mmCIF file with all atom_site columns, C-alpha atoms in Angstrom:
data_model
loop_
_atom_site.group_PDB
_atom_site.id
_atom_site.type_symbol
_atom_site.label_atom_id
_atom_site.label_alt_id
_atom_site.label_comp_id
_atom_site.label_asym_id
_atom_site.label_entity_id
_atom_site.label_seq_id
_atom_site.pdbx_PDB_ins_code
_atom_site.Cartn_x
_atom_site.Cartn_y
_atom_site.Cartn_z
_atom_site.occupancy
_atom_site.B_iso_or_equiv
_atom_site.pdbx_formal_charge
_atom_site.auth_seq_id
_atom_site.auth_comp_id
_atom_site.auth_asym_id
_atom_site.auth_atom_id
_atom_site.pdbx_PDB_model_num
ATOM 1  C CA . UNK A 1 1  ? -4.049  -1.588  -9.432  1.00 82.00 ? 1  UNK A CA 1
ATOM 2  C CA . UNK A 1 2  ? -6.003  -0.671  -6.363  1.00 87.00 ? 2  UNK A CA 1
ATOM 3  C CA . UNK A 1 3  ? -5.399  -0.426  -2.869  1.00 86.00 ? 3  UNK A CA 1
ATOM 4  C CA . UNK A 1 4  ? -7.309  0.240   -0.258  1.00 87.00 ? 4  UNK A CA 1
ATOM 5  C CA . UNK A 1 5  ? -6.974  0.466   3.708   1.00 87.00 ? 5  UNK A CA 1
ATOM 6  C CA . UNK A 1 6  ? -9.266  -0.649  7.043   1.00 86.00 ? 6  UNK A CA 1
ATOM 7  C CA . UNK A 1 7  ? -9.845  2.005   10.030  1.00 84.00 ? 7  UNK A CA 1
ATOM 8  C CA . UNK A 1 8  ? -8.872  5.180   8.347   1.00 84.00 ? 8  UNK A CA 1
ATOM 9  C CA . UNK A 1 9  ? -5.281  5.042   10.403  1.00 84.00 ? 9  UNK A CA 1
ATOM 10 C CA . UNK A 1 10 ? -4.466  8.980   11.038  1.00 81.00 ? 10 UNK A CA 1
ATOM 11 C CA . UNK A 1 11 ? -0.837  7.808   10.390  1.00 79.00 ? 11 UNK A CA 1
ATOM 12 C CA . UNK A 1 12 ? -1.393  7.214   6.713   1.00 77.00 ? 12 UNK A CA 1
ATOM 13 C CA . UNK A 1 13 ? -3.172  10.113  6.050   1.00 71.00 ? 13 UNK A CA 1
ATOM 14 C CA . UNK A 1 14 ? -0.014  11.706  4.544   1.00 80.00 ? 14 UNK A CA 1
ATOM 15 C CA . UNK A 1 15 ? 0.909   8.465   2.646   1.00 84.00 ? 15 UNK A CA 1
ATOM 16 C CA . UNK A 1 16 ? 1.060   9.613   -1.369  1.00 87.00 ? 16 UNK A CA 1
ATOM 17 C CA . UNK A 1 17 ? -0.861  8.350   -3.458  1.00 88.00 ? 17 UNK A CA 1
ATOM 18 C CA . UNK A 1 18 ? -3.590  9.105   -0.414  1.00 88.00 ? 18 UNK A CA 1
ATOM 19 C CA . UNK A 1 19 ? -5.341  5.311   0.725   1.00 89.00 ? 19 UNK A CA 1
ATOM 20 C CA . UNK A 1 20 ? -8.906  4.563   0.001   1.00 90.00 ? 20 UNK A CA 1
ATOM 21 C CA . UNK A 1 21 ? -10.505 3.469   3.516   1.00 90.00 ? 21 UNK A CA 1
ATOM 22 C CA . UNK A 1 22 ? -13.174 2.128   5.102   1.00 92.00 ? 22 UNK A CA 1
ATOM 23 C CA . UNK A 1 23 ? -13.782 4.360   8.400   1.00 92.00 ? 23 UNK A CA 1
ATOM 24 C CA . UNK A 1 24 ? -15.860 2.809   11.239  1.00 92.00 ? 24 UNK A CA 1
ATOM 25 C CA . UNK A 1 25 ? -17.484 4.341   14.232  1.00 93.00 ? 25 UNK A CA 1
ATOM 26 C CA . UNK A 1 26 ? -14.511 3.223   16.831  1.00 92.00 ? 26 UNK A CA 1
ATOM 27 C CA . UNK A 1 27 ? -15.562 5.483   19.412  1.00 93.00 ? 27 UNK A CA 1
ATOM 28 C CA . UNK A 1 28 ? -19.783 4.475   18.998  1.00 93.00 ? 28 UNK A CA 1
ATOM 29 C CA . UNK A 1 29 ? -18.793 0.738   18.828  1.00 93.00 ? 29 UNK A CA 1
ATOM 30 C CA . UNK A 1 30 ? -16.601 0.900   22.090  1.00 93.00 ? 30 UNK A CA 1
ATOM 31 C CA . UNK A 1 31 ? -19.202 2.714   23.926  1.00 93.00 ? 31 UNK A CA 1
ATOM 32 C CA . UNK A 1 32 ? -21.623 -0.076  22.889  1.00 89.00 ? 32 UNK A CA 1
ATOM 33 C CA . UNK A 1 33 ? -18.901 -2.782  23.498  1.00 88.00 ? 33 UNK A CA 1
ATOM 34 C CA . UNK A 1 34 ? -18.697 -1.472  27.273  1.00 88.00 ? 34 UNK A CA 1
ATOM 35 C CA . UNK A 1 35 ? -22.440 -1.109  27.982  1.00 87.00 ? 35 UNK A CA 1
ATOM 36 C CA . UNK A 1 36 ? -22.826 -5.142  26.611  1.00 83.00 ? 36 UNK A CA 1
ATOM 37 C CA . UNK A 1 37 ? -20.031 -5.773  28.854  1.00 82.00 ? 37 UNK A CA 1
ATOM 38 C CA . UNK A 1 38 ? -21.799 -3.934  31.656  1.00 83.00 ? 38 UNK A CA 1
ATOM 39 C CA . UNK A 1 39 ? -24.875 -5.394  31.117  1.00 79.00 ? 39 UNK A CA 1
ATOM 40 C CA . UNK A 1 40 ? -23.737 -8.817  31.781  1.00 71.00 ? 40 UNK A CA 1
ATOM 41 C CA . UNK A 1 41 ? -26.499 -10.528 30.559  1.00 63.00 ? 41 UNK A CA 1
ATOM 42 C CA . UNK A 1 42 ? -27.048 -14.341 30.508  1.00 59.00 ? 42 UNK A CA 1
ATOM 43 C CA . UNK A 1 43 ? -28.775 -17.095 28.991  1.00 53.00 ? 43 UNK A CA 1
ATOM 44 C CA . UNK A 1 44 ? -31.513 -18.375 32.045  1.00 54.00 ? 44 UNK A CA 1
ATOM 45 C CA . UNK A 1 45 ? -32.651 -21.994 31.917  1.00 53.00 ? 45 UNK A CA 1
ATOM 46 C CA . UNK A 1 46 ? -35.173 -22.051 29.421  1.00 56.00 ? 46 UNK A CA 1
ATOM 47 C CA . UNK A 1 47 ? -38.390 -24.773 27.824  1.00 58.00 ? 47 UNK A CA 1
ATOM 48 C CA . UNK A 1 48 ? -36.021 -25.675 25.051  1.00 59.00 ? 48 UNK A CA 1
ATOM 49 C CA . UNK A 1 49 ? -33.061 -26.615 27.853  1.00 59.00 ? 49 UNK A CA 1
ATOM 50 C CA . UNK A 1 50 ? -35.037 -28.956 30.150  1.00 58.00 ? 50 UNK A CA 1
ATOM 51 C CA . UNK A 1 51 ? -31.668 -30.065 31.969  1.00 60.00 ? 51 UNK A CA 1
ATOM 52 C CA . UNK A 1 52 ? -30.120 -26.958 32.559  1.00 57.00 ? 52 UNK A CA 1
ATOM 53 C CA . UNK A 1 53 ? -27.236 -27.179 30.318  1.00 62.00 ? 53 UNK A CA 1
ATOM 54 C CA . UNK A 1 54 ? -26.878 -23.850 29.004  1.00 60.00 ? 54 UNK A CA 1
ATOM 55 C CA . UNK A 1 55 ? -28.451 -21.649 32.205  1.00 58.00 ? 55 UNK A CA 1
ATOM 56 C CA . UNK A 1 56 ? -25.519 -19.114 33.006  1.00 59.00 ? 56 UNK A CA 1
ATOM 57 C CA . UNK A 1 57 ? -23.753 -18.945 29.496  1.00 65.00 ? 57 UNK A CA 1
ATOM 58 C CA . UNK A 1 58 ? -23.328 -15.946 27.813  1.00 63.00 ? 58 UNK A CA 1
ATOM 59 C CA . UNK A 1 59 ? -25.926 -14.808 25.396  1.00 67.00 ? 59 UNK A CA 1
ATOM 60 C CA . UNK A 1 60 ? -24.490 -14.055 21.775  1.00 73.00 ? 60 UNK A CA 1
ATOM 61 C CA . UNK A 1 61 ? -25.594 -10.420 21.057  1.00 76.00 ? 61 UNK A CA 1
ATOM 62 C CA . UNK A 1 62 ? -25.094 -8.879  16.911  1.00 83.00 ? 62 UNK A CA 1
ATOM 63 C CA . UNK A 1 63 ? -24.506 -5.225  16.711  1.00 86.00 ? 63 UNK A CA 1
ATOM 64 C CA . UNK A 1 64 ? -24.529 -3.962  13.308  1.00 90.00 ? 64 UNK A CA 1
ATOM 65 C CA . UNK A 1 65 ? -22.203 -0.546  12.485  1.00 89.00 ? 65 UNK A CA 1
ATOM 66 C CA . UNK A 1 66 ? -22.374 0.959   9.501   1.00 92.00 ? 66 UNK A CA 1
ATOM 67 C CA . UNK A 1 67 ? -18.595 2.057   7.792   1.00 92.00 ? 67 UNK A CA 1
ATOM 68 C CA . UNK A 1 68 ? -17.600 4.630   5.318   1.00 93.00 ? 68 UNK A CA 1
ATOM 69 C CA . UNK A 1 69 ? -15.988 4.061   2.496   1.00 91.00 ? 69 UNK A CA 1
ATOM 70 C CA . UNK A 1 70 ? -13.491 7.161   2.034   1.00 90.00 ? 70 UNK A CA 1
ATOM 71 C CA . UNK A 1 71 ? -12.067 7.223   -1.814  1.00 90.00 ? 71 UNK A CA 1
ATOM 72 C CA . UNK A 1 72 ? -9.127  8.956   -2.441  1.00 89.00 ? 72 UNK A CA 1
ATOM 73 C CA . UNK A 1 73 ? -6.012  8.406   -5.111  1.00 90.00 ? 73 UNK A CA 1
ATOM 74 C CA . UNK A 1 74 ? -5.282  4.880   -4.321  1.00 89.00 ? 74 UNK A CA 1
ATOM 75 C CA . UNK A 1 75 ? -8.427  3.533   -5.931  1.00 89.00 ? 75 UNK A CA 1
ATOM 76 C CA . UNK A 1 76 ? -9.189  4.383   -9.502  1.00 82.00 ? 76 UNK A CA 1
ATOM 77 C CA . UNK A 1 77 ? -12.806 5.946   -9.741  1.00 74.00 ? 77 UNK A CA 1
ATOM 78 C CA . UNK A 1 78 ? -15.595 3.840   -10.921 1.00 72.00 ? 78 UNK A CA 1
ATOM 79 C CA . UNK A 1 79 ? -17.393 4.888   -14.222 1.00 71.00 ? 79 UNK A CA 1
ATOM 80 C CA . UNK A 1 80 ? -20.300 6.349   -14.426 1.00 71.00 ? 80 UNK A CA 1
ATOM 81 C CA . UNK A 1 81 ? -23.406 3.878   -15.273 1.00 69.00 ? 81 UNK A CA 1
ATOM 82 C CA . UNK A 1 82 ? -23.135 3.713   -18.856 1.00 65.00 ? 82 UNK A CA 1
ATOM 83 C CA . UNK A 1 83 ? -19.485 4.117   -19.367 1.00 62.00 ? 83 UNK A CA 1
ATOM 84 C CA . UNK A 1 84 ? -17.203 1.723   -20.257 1.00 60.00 ? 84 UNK A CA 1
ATOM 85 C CA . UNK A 1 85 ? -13.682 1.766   -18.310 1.00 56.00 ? 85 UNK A CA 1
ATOM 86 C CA . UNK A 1 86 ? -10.817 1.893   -20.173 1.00 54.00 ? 86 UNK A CA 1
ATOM 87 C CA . UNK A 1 87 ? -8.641  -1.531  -20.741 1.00 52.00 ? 87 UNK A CA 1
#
């Protein structure tokens, strides 16, 4: 059996066996969060909205992040390329 964790939680960091976790950049992706919120942009009438409809909503915006994966005791490690795991 495997488990793993989300956020790399400081808390469980003395949890035995140790928790396999995926760390994100919390303090990157609130800085961007705030400056997208600051920016305030929104959708202007455009070609494809002759009537107006959608002037003044908010425009959808996708920010990537890119997470860690932290293995420690709670996950088994994977084989090699080649190897064949035991049953």
């Amino acid at each position: 059996m495997a488990v793993a964790g989300f956020d790399d939680i400081s808390t469980l960091r003395d949890v035995r066996p140790a928790l396999t976790t995926v760390r994100l950049p919390l303090i990157q992706m609130g800085r961007r969060a705030l400056e997208l919120a600051l920016d305030g942009r929104k959708v202007a009438a455009s070609p494809g909205d002759p009537d107006g409809d959608d002037a003044g909503r908010d425009l959808a915006v996708l920010v990537e992040v890119a997470g860690e994966v932290v293995v420690r005791d709670s996950t088994p490690a994977r084989p090699r390329s080649g190897e064949l795991s035991a049953p």
